[in-house]
PDB file of C-alpha atoms in Angstrom:
ATOM      1  CA  MET E   1      36.902 -16.011  13.719  1.00  0.00           C
ATOM      2  CA  LYS E   2      36.850 -14.792  10.142  1.00  0.00           C
ATOM      3  CA  ASP E   3      35.436 -11.400   9.324  1.00  0.00           C
ATOM      4  CA  ALA E   4      32.258 -11.507   7.247  1.00  0.00           C
ATOM      5  CA  PRO E   5      32.753 -10.217   3.703  1.00  0.00           C
ATOM      6  CA  LYS E   6      31.556  -6.716   2.981  1.00  0.00           C
ATOM      7  CA  LEU E   7      28.448  -6.375   0.837  1.00  0.00           C
ATOM      8  CA  ASP E   8      30.345  -4.537  -1.886  1.00  0.00           C
ATOM      9  CA  SER E   9      32.713  -7.510  -2.144  1.00  0.00           C
ATOM     10  CA  TYR E  10      29.815  -9.555  -3.502  1.00  0.00           C
ATOM     11  CA  ALA E  11      29.009  -6.794  -5.980  1.00  0.00           C
ATOM     12  CA  LEU E  12      32.621  -6.853  -7.203  1.00  0.00           C
ATOM     13  CA  PHE E  13      32.467 -10.640  -7.371  1.00  0.00           C
ATOM     14  CA  LEU E  14      29.440 -10.393  -9.667  1.00  0.00           C
ATOM     15  CA  ALA E  15      31.301  -7.965 -11.911  1.00  0.00           C
ATOM     16  CA  VAL E  16      34.345 -10.236 -12.166  1.00  0.00           C
ATOM     17  CA  ALA E  17      32.175 -13.302 -12.750  1.00  0.00           C
ATOM     18  CA  ASP E  18      30.202 -11.536 -15.480  1.00  0.00           C
ATOM     19  CA  ALA E  19      33.295 -10.205 -17.203  1.00  0.00           C
ATOM     20  CA  GLY E  20      35.269 -13.418 -16.848  1.00  0.00           C
ATOM     21  CA  GLY E  21      38.288 -11.478 -15.603  1.00  0.00           C
ATOM     22  CA  LEU E  22      39.579  -8.373 -13.898  1.00  0.00           C
ATOM     23  CA  SER E  23      39.959  -6.135 -16.950  1.00  0.00           C
ATOM     24  CA  GLY E  24      36.308  -6.283 -17.900  1.00  0.00           C
ATOM     25  CA  ALA E  25      35.278  -5.792 -14.291  1.00  0.00           C
ATOM     26  CA  GLU E  26      37.558  -2.759 -14.051  1.00  0.00           C
ATOM     27  CA  GLN E  27      35.754  -1.122 -16.986  1.00  0.00           C
ATOM     28  CA  VAL E  28      32.344  -1.752 -15.404  1.00  0.00           C
ATOM     29  CA  THR E  29      33.122  -0.845 -11.801  1.00  0.00           C
ATOM     30  CA  GLY E  30      35.921   1.698 -12.133  1.00  0.00           C
ATOM     31  CA  VAL E  31      37.893  -0.242  -9.503  1.00  0.00           C
ATOM     32  CA  SER E  32      41.584  -0.767 -10.367  1.00  0.00           C
ATOM     33  CA  LEU E  33      42.996  -4.164 -11.303  1.00  0.00           C
ATOM     34  CA  PRO E  34      45.194  -4.504  -8.175  1.00  0.00           C
ATOM     35  CA  THR E  35      42.250  -3.640  -5.923  1.00  0.00           C
ATOM     36  CA  LEU E  36      39.958  -6.110  -7.678  1.00  0.00           C
ATOM     37  CA  SER E  37      42.571  -8.848  -7.376  1.00  0.00           C
ATOM     38  CA  ARG E  38      43.062  -8.119  -3.689  1.00  0.00           C
ATOM     39  CA  ARG E  39      39.338  -7.992  -2.973  1.00  0.00           C
ATOM     40  CA  MET E  40      38.639 -11.310  -4.672  1.00  0.00           C
ATOM     41  CA  ALA E  41      41.469 -12.943  -2.720  1.00  0.00           C
ATOM     42  CA  GLU E  42      40.046 -11.463   0.507  1.00  0.00           C
ATOM     43  CA  LEU E  43      36.578 -12.758  -0.376  1.00  0.00           C
ATOM     44  CA  GLU E  44      37.923 -16.268  -0.909  1.00  0.00           C
ATOM     45  CA  ARG E  45      39.785 -16.161   2.409  1.00  0.00           C
ATOM     46  CA  SER E  46      36.741 -14.864   4.270  1.00  0.00           C
ATOM     47  CA  LEU E  47      34.496 -17.580   2.842  1.00  0.00           C
ATOM     48  CA  GLY E  48      37.118 -20.274   3.016  1.00  0.00           C
ATOM     49  CA  LYS E  49      36.268 -21.266  -0.541  1.00  0.00           C
ATOM     50  CA  ARG E  50      38.086 -21.134  -3.860  1.00  0.00           C
ATOM     51  CA  LEU E  51      35.884 -19.150  -6.219  1.00  0.00           C
ATOM     52  CA  PHE E  52      38.047 -18.748  -9.324  1.00  0.00           C
ATOM     53  CA  GLU E  53      40.462 -20.663 -11.491  1.00  0.00           C
ATOM     54  CA  ARG E  54      43.007 -18.027 -12.497  1.00  0.00           C
ATOM     55  CA  GLY E  55      44.749 -18.406 -15.845  1.00  0.00           C
ATOM     56  CA  ASN E  56      45.667 -16.824 -19.136  1.00  0.00           C
ATOM     57  CA  ARG E  57      42.026 -16.809 -20.178  1.00  0.00           C
ATOM     58  CA  GLY E  58      40.964 -14.844 -17.144  1.00  0.00           C
ATOM     59  CA  TYR E  59      39.000 -15.775 -14.061  1.00  0.00           C
ATOM     60  CA  THR E  60      36.902 -18.930 -14.496  1.00  0.00           C
ATOM     61  CA  LEU E  61      34.374 -19.796 -11.818  1.00  0.00           C
ATOM     62  CA  THR E  62      34.892 -22.955  -9.812  1.00  0.00           C
ATOM     63  CA  ALA E  63      31.940 -25.052  -8.604  1.00  0.00           C
ATOM     64  CA  GLU E  64      31.973 -22.995  -5.399  1.00  0.00           C
ATOM     65  CA  GLY E  65      32.098 -19.830  -7.467  1.00  0.00           C
ATOM     66  CA  ARG E  66      29.079 -20.885  -9.503  1.00  0.00           C
ATOM     67  CA  ALA E  67      27.202 -21.673  -6.298  1.00  0.00           C
ATOM     68  CA  LEU E  68      28.022 -18.223  -4.904  1.00  0.00           C
ATOM     69  CA  LEU E  69      26.965 -16.622  -8.190  1.00  0.00           C
ATOM     70  CA  GLN E  70      23.543 -18.192  -7.839  1.00  0.00           C
ATOM     71  CA  GLU E  71      23.217 -17.006  -4.233  1.00  0.00           C
ATOM     72  CA  ALA E  72      24.381 -13.480  -5.105  1.00  0.00           C
ATOM     73  CA  GLU E  73      22.007 -12.977  -8.052  1.00  0.00           C
ATOM     74  CA  PRO E  74      19.357 -11.129  -5.938  1.00  0.00           C
ATOM     75  CA  LEU E  75      21.977  -8.436  -5.304  1.00  0.00           C
ATOM     76  CA  ARG E  76      21.543  -7.302  -8.904  1.00  0.00           C
ATOM     77  CA  GLU E  77      17.897  -6.414  -8.377  1.00  0.00           C
ATOM     78  CA  ALA E  78      18.668  -4.760  -5.048  1.00  0.00           C
ATOM     79  CA  ALA E  79      21.457  -2.709  -6.627  1.00  0.00           C
ATOM     80  CA  THR E  80      19.091  -1.603  -9.394  1.00  0.00           C
ATOM     81  CA  ARG E  81      16.463  -0.516  -6.876  1.00  0.00           C
ATOM     82  CA  LEU E  82      19.054   1.395  -4.838  1.00  0.00           C
ATOM     83  CA  HIS E  83      20.323   3.099  -7.977  1.00  0.00           C
ATOM     84  CA  ARG E  84      16.800   4.144  -8.890  1.00  0.00           C
ATOM     85  CA  PHE E  85      16.236   5.436  -5.362  1.00  0.00           C
ATOM     86  CA  GLN E  86      19.446   7.459  -5.492  1.00  0.00           C
ATOM     87  CA  HIS E  87      18.544   9.045  -8.809  1.00  0.00           C
ATOM     88  CA  ARG E  88      14.782   9.309  -8.553  1.00  0.00           C
ATOM     89  CA  ASP E  89      13.362  12.722  -9.278  1.00  0.00           C
ATOM     90  CA  HIS E  90       9.800  12.112  -8.106  1.00  0.00           C
ATOM     91  CA  ALA E  91       8.122  12.460  -4.733  1.00  0.00           C
ATOM     92  CA  PRO E  92       7.921   9.512  -2.316  1.00  0.00           C
ATOM     93  CA  GLU E  93       4.835   7.317  -2.265  1.00  0.00           C
ATOM     94  CA  VAL E  94       2.297   7.632   0.567  1.00  0.00           C
ATOM     95  CA  ARG E  95       0.108   4.552   1.036  1.00  0.00           C
ATOM     96  CA  ILE E  96      -3.453   5.334   2.085  1.00  0.00           C
ATOM     97  CA  THR E  97      -5.787   2.575   3.241  1.00  0.00           C
ATOM     98  CA  ALA E  98      -9.543   2.927   3.667  1.00  0.00           C
ATOM     99  CA  GLY E  99     -12.794   1.064   3.165  1.00  0.00           C
ATOM    100  CA  ARG E 100     -13.855   0.530  -0.410  1.00  0.00           C
ATOM    101  CA  TRP E 101     -16.391   3.376  -0.574  1.00  0.00           C
ATOM    102  CA  THR E 102     -14.040   5.880   1.043  1.00  0.00           C
ATOM    103  CA  THR E 103     -11.204   4.788  -1.251  1.00  0.00           C
ATOM    104  CA  ARG E 104     -13.491   5.293  -4.239  1.00  0.00           C
ATOM    105  CA  TYR E 105     -14.434   8.757  -2.965  1.00  0.00           C
ATOM    106  CA  VAL E 106     -10.789   9.766  -2.496  1.00  0.00           C
ATOM    107  CA  ALA E 107      -9.922   8.444  -5.965  1.00  0.00           C
ATOM    108  CA  ARG E 108     -12.759  10.376  -7.619  1.00  0.00           C
ATOM    109  CA  HIS E 109     -11.775  13.623  -5.891  1.00  0.00           C
ATOM    110  CA  LEU E 110      -7.995  13.190  -5.827  1.00  0.00           C
ATOM    111  CA  SER E 111      -7.376  15.905  -8.419  1.00  0.00           C
ATOM    112  CA  GLU E 112      -8.884  18.423  -5.989  1.00  0.00           C
ATOM    113  CA  ILE E 113      -6.093  17.882  -3.463  1.00  0.00           C
ATOM    114  CA  TRP E 114      -3.131  16.501  -5.431  1.00  0.00           C
ATOM    115  CA  THR E 115      -1.090  17.329  -8.521  1.00  0.00           C
ATOM    116  CA  PRO E 116       2.134  15.828  -9.924  1.00  0.00           C
ATOM    117  CA  ALA E 117       3.949  18.752  -8.297  1.00  0.00           C
ATOM    118  CA  SER E 118       2.808  17.699  -4.796  1.00  0.00           C
ATOM    119  CA  PRO E 119       5.508  16.471  -2.380  1.00  0.00           C
ATOM    120  CA  TRP E 120       3.936  12.994  -2.245  1.00  0.00           C
ATOM    121  CA  ARG E 121       2.523  10.357  -4.595  1.00  0.00           C
ATOM    122  CA  PRO E 122      -0.770   8.654  -3.738  1.00  0.00           C
ATOM    123  CA  ALA E 123      -1.060   4.874  -3.431  1.00  0.00           C
ATOM    124  CA  LEU E 124      -4.614   3.864  -2.523  1.00  0.00           C
ATOM    125  CA  LEU E 125      -5.222   0.536  -0.768  1.00  0.00           C
ATOM    126  CA  ALA E 126      -8.917  -0.362  -0.648  1.00  0.00           C
ATOM    127  CA  SER E 127      -9.671  -2.799   2.161  1.00  0.00           C
ATOM    128  CA  ASN E 128     -12.448  -3.285   4.677  1.00  0.00           C
ATOM    129  CA  SER E 129      -9.881  -4.909   6.982  1.00  0.00           C
ATOM    130  CA  ASN E 130      -7.467  -2.849   9.073  1.00  0.00           C
ATOM    131  CA  VAL E 131      -4.147  -2.766   7.226  1.00  0.00           C
ATOM    132  CA  ASP E 132      -1.383  -2.720   9.854  1.00  0.00           C
ATOM    133  CA  ILE E 133      -0.021   0.816  10.106  1.00  0.00           C
ATOM    134  CA  ALA E 134       2.183  -0.139  13.056  1.00  0.00           C
ATOM    135  CA  ARG E 135       4.123  -2.495  10.784  1.00  0.00           C
ATOM    136  CA  ARG E 136       4.162   0.182   8.072  1.00  0.00           C
ATOM    137  CA  GLU E 137       1.941  -1.783   5.673  1.00  0.00           C
ATOM    138  CA  ALA E 138       0.340   1.615   5.073  1.00  0.00           C
ATOM    139  CA  ASP E 139       1.210   5.193   6.006  1.00  0.00           C
ATOM    140  CA  ILE E 140      -2.280   6.590   6.544  1.00  0.00           C
ATOM    141  CA  GLY E 141      -5.545   4.890   7.455  1.00  0.00           C
ATOM    142  CA  ILE E 142      -9.094   6.235   7.206  1.00  0.00           C
ATOM    143  CA  ARG E 143     -11.059   4.288   9.780  1.00  0.00           C
ATOM    144  CA  ASN E 144     -14.443   4.134  11.451  1.00  0.00           C
ATOM    145  CA  ARG E 145     -13.192   4.328  15.018  1.00  0.00           C
ATOM    146  CA  ARG E 146     -10.542   6.001  17.116  1.00  0.00           C
ATOM    147  CA  PRO E 147      -7.213   4.141  17.190  1.00  0.00           C
ATOM    148  CA  GLU E 148      -6.605   2.272  20.432  1.00  0.00           C
ATOM    149  CA  GLN E 149      -2.885   1.568  20.092  1.00  0.00           C
ATOM    150  CA  SER E 150      -0.618   4.074  21.831  1.00  0.00           C
ATOM    151  CA  TRP E 151       1.729   4.266  18.834  1.00  0.00           C
ATOM    152  CA  LEU E 152      -1.018   5.470  16.493  1.00  0.00           C
ATOM    153  CA  ALA E 153      -2.202   9.067  16.188  1.00  0.00           C
ATOM    154  CA  GLY E 154      -5.817   9.788  15.297  1.00  0.00           C
ATOM    155  CA  ARG E 155      -7.604  12.863  13.987  1.00  0.00           C
ATOM    156  CA  LYS E 156     -11.393  12.920  14.171  1.00  0.00           C
ATOM    157  CA  LEU E 157     -12.933  13.995  10.897  1.00  0.00           C
ATOM    158  CA  SER E 158     -16.736  13.825  10.865  1.00  0.00           C
ATOM    159  CA  GLN E 159     -19.734  11.558  11.246  1.00  0.00           C
ATOM    160  CA  ILE E 160     -20.613   9.126   8.476  1.00  0.00           C
ATOM    161  CA  THR E 161     -24.287   8.374   7.966  1.00  0.00           C
ATOM    162  CA  TYR E 162     -25.993   5.504   6.160  1.00  0.00           C
ATOM    163  CA  ALA E 163     -29.324   5.057   4.419  1.00  0.00           C
ATOM    164  CA  GLU E 164     -31.121   2.855   1.926  1.00  0.00           C
ATOM    165  CA  TYR E 165     -30.589   3.695  -1.751  1.00  0.00           C
ATOM    166  CA  ALA E 166     -32.535   2.394  -4.738  1.00  0.00           C
ATOM    167  CA  ALA E 167     -33.495   3.250  -8.309  1.00  0.00           C
ATOM    168  CA  HIS E 168     -36.921   4.433  -7.069  1.00  0.00           C
ATOM    169  CA  PRO E 169     -38.849   4.319  -3.771  1.00  0.00           C
ATOM    170  CA  ARG E 170     -41.211   1.496  -4.798  1.00  0.00           C
ATOM    171  CA  ILE E 171     -38.409  -1.068  -4.907  1.00  0.00           C
ATOM    172  CA  SER E 172     -38.321  -3.531  -2.026  1.00  0.00           C
ATOM    173  CA  GLY E 173     -35.840  -6.187  -0.944  1.00  0.00           C
ATOM    174  CA  TYR E 174     -32.110  -5.737  -0.489  1.00  0.00           C
ATOM    175  CA  VAL E 175     -28.872  -6.458  -2.320  1.00  0.00           C
ATOM    176  CA  THR E 176     -25.640  -6.939  -0.379  1.00  0.00           C
ATOM    177  CA  LEU E 177     -22.450  -8.983  -0.270  1.00  0.00           C
ATOM    178  CA  HIS E 178     -22.284 -12.771   0.002  1.00  0.00           C
ATOM    179  CA  ALA E 179     -22.759 -13.991   3.568  1.00  0.00           C
ATOM    180  CA  GLY E 180     -19.089 -14.851   4.051  1.00  0.00           C
ATOM    181  CA  GLN E 181     -18.035 -11.369   2.953  1.00  0.00           C
ATOM    182  CA  ALA E 182     -20.403  -9.366   5.158  1.00  0.00           C
ATOM    183  CA  THR E 183     -17.645  -7.809   7.266  1.00  0.00           C
ATOM    184  CA  THR E 184     -18.691  -4.158   7.632  1.00  0.00           C
ATOM    185  CA  PRO E 185     -21.139  -2.963  10.323  1.00  0.00           C
ATOM    186  CA  SER E 186     -23.738  -1.992   7.693  1.00  0.00           C
ATOM    187  CA  GLU E 187     -23.651  -5.413   6.040  1.00  0.00           C
ATOM    188  CA  ARG E 188     -23.871  -7.219   9.392  1.00  0.00           C
ATOM    189  CA  TRP E 189     -26.751  -4.952  10.457  1.00  0.00           C
ATOM    190  CA  LEU E 190     -28.700  -5.713   7.285  1.00  0.00           C
ATOM    191  CA  ARG E 191     -28.269  -9.468   7.700  1.00  0.00           C
ATOM    192  CA  ALA E 192     -29.277  -9.272  11.372  1.00  0.00           C
ATOM    193  CA  THR E 193     -32.272  -6.962  10.799  1.00  0.00           C
ATOM    194  CA  TYR E 194     -33.757  -8.066   7.464  1.00  0.00           C
ATOM    195  CA  PRO E 195     -32.317 -11.530   6.736  1.00  0.00           C
ATOM    196  CA  ASP E 196     -35.395 -12.705   4.827  1.00  0.00           C
ATOM    197  CA  ALA E 197     -35.548  -9.567   2.665  1.00  0.00           C
ATOM    198  CA  ILE E 198     -32.142 -10.094   1.013  1.00  0.00           C
ATOM    199  CA  ILE E 199     -32.967 -11.046  -2.559  1.00  0.00           C
ATOM    200  CA  ALA E 200     -29.554 -10.857  -4.278  1.00  0.00           C
ATOM    201  CA  THR E 201     -25.862 -10.835  -3.377  1.00  0.00           C
ATOM    202  CA  ALA E 202     -22.571  -9.925  -5.031  1.00  0.00           C
ATOM    203  CA  SER E 203     -18.879 -10.486  -4.381  1.00  0.00           C
ATOM    204  CA  ASP E 204     -18.088  -6.756  -4.070  1.00  0.00           C
ATOM    205  CA  ALA E 205     -19.881  -3.620  -2.920  1.00  0.00           C
ATOM    206  CA  ARG E 206     -19.754  -1.858  -6.280  1.00  0.00           C
ATOM    207  CA  SER E 207     -21.471  -4.779  -8.024  1.00  0.00           C
ATOM    208  CA  ALA E 208     -24.170  -4.804  -5.342  1.00  0.00           C
ATOM    209  CA  ALA E 209     -24.710  -1.077  -5.893  1.00  0.00           C
ATOM    210  CA  ASP E 210     -24.907  -1.672  -9.659  1.00  0.00           C
ATOM    211  CA  MET E 211     -27.679  -4.191  -9.028  1.00  0.00           C
ATOM    212  CA  ALA E 212     -29.490  -1.527  -7.042  1.00  0.00           C
ATOM    213  CA  VAL E 213     -29.112   0.879  -9.991  1.00  0.00           C
ATOM    214  CA  ALA E 214     -30.651  -1.810 -12.206  1.00  0.00           C
ATOM    215  CA  GLY E 215     -33.687  -1.958  -9.925  1.00  0.00           C
ATOM    216  CA  VAL E 216     -32.961  -5.357  -8.390  1.00  0.00           C
ATOM    217  CA  GLY E 217     -33.234  -4.152  -4.796  1.00  0.00           C
ATOM    218  CA  ARG E 218     -32.169  -1.612  -2.211  1.00  0.00           C
ATOM    219  CA  ALA E 219     -28.567  -1.159  -1.021  1.00  0.00           C
ATOM    220  CA  ILE E 220     -27.383   0.127   2.354  1.00  0.00           C
ATOM    221  CA  LEU E 221     -24.742   2.728   1.545  1.00  0.00           C
ATOM    222  CA  PRO E 222     -22.784   5.507   3.213  1.00  0.00           C
ATOM    223  CA  CYS E 223     -24.673   8.648   2.245  1.00  0.00           C
ATOM    224  CA  PHE E 224     -21.564  10.239   0.713  1.00  0.00           C
ATOM    225  CA  ALA E 225     -21.266   7.218  -1.611  1.00  0.00           C
ATOM    226  CA  GLY E 226     -24.940   6.839  -2.428  1.00  0.00           C
ATOM    227  CA  ARG E 227     -25.215  10.476  -3.496  1.00  0.00           C
ATOM    228  CA  GLU E 228     -22.479  10.001  -6.091  1.00  0.00           C
ATOM    229  CA  ILE E 229     -23.920   6.918  -7.804  1.00  0.00           C
ATOM    230  CA  MET E 230     -25.967   8.000 -10.788  1.00  0.00           C
ATOM    231  CA  GLY E 231     -29.311   6.239 -10.902  1.00  0.00           C
ATOM    232  CA  LEU E 232     -29.738   5.888  -7.135  1.00  0.00           C
ATOM    233  CA  MET E 233     -31.750   7.964  -4.700  1.00  0.00           C
ATOM    234  CA  GLN E 234     -32.083   7.894  -0.937  1.00  0.00           C
ATOM    235  CA  VAL E 235     -35.291   5.995  -0.125  1.00  0.00           C
ATOM    236  CA  SER E 236     -35.134   5.841   3.676  1.00  0.00           C
ATOM    237  CA  PRO E 237     -34.255   8.089   6.591  1.00  0.00           C
ATOM    238  CA  VAL E 238     -30.709   7.945   7.931  1.00  0.00           C
ATOM    239  CA  ILE E 239     -30.148   4.691   9.829  1.00  0.00           C
ATOM    240  CA  ASP E 240     -28.999   6.166  13.128  1.00  0.00           C
ATOM    241  CA  VAL E 241     -27.595   2.932  14.549  1.00  0.00           C
ATOM    242  CA  LEU E 242     -25.027   2.821  11.739  1.00  0.00           C
ATOM    243  CA  THR E 243     -23.791   6.406  12.154  1.00  0.00           C
ATOM    244  CA  HIS E 244     -20.144   6.501  13.219  1.00  0.00           C
ATOM    245  CA  ASP E 245     -17.206   8.862  13.488  1.00  0.00           C
ATOM    246  CA  GLU E 246     -14.470   8.784  10.885  1.00  0.00           C
ATOM    247  CA  TRP E 247     -10.799   9.007  11.861  1.00  0.00           C
ATOM    248  CA  LEU E 248      -7.610   9.805  10.019  1.00  0.00           C
ATOM    249  CA  VAL E 249      -4.911   7.548  11.471  1.00  0.00           C
ATOM    250  CA  SER E 250      -1.125   7.442  11.142  1.00  0.00           C
ATOM    251  CA  HIS E 251       1.905   6.244  13.065  1.00  0.00           C
ATOM    252  CA  HIS E 252       3.019   8.756  15.720  1.00  0.00           C
ATOM    253  CA  ASP E 253       6.528   8.942  14.282  1.00  0.00           C
ATOM    254  CA  ALA E 254       5.642   8.783  10.592  1.00  0.00           C
ATOM    255  CA  ARG E 255       3.107  11.617  10.784  1.00  0.00           C
ATOM    256  CA  HIS E 256       5.975  14.113  11.108  1.00  0.00           C
ATOM    257  CA  ASP E 257       7.511  12.959   7.815  1.00  0.00           C
ATOM    258  CA  PRO E 258       6.886  15.871   5.391  1.00  0.00           C
ATOM    259  CA  PRO E 259       5.243  13.815   2.597  1.00  0.00           C
ATOM    260  CA  ILE E 260       2.905  12.056   5.045  1.00  0.00           C
ATOM    261  CA  ARG E 261       2.139  15.303   6.856  1.00  0.00           C
ATOM    262  CA  ALA E 262       1.239  16.957   3.547  1.00  0.00           C
ATOM    263  CA  ALA E 263      -1.052  14.058   2.632  1.00  0.00           C
ATOM    264  CA  LEU E 264      -2.716  14.095   6.053  1.00  0.00           C
ATOM    265  CA  GLU E 265      -3.565  17.777   5.786  1.00  0.00           C
ATOM    266  CA  VAL E 266      -5.169  17.654   2.351  1.00  0.00           C
ATOM    267  CA  LEU E 267      -7.024  14.416   3.100  1.00  0.00           C
ATOM    268  CA  ALA E 268      -8.489  15.969   6.242  1.00  0.00           C
ATOM    269  CA  GLY E 269      -9.759  18.858   4.160  1.00  0.00           C
ATOM    270  CA  LEU E 270     -11.229  16.607   1.478  1.00  0.00           C
ATOM    271  CA  LEU E 271     -12.996  14.329   3.940  1.00  0.00           C
ATOM    272  CA  THR E 272     -14.651  17.173   5.863  1.00  0.00           C
ATOM    273  CA  THR E 273     -15.967  19.210   2.943  1.00  0.00           C
ATOM    274  CA  GLU E 274     -19.618  20.229   3.077  1.00  0.00           C
ATOM    275  CA  ALA E 275     -20.249  18.456  -0.210  1.00  0.00           C
ATOM    276  CA  ARG E 276     -19.303  15.144   1.413  1.00  0.00           C
ATOM    277  CA  LEU E 277     -21.224  15.659   4.630  1.00  0.00           C
ATOM    278  CA  ASP E 278     -24.484  17.170   3.364  1.00  0.00           C
TER     279      ASP E 278
END
């Protein structure tokens, strides 16, 4: 059974193919001519294919060589990414997923908890669906319930309250998302409780809130979000049935990674400030 070629053999192959010979590849890679010659011969033996026509004009690719060149092209991009990783001088990215209003709140207040000198870089992922932290689609989640999976760690933050917001108290009727996009508890509650009072819909929560600012109707909003939208005021008591706890969630193993730990700590502070909870 033949040994599989080493990954760096393909990288050397690309250099020889690009240069059209060993001398040019030597200048690019720093690998000596005898070593390059030996490695290309080993690669051909391992693959059982003739990759080069060797002659006075250098190394010319055969049909098999051209086919391998096409297959090996993605290695260039991978090598570039690895080089950038090796030489990067910035902090690693921490991906934070949350509902759209919480993501907007974090974005608006990010400068209070983060600077370019911090040991992590923020990457905000706004989604009302649970992005899979277990599969590392995100590093940190801000969620409306305690995590149930044993591999996830949760930190209880505070209670989130909801109320009706409008341009002035005399406005009636409601604005919300299109029926097929009503995925959050507040949107489902509105459609179940006041289905005949919905007078306008939008494709995203911010547009629905903008309609409320324009006086079209009332919007059901988290109180922390409604307070920050200029032109809206709270026009109802807190809707107790919508009140829920908020949780900061991360993978049990990943939460000990210094950049993620740093992000967790400052996010916990931001999301439990009195200004957000009043």
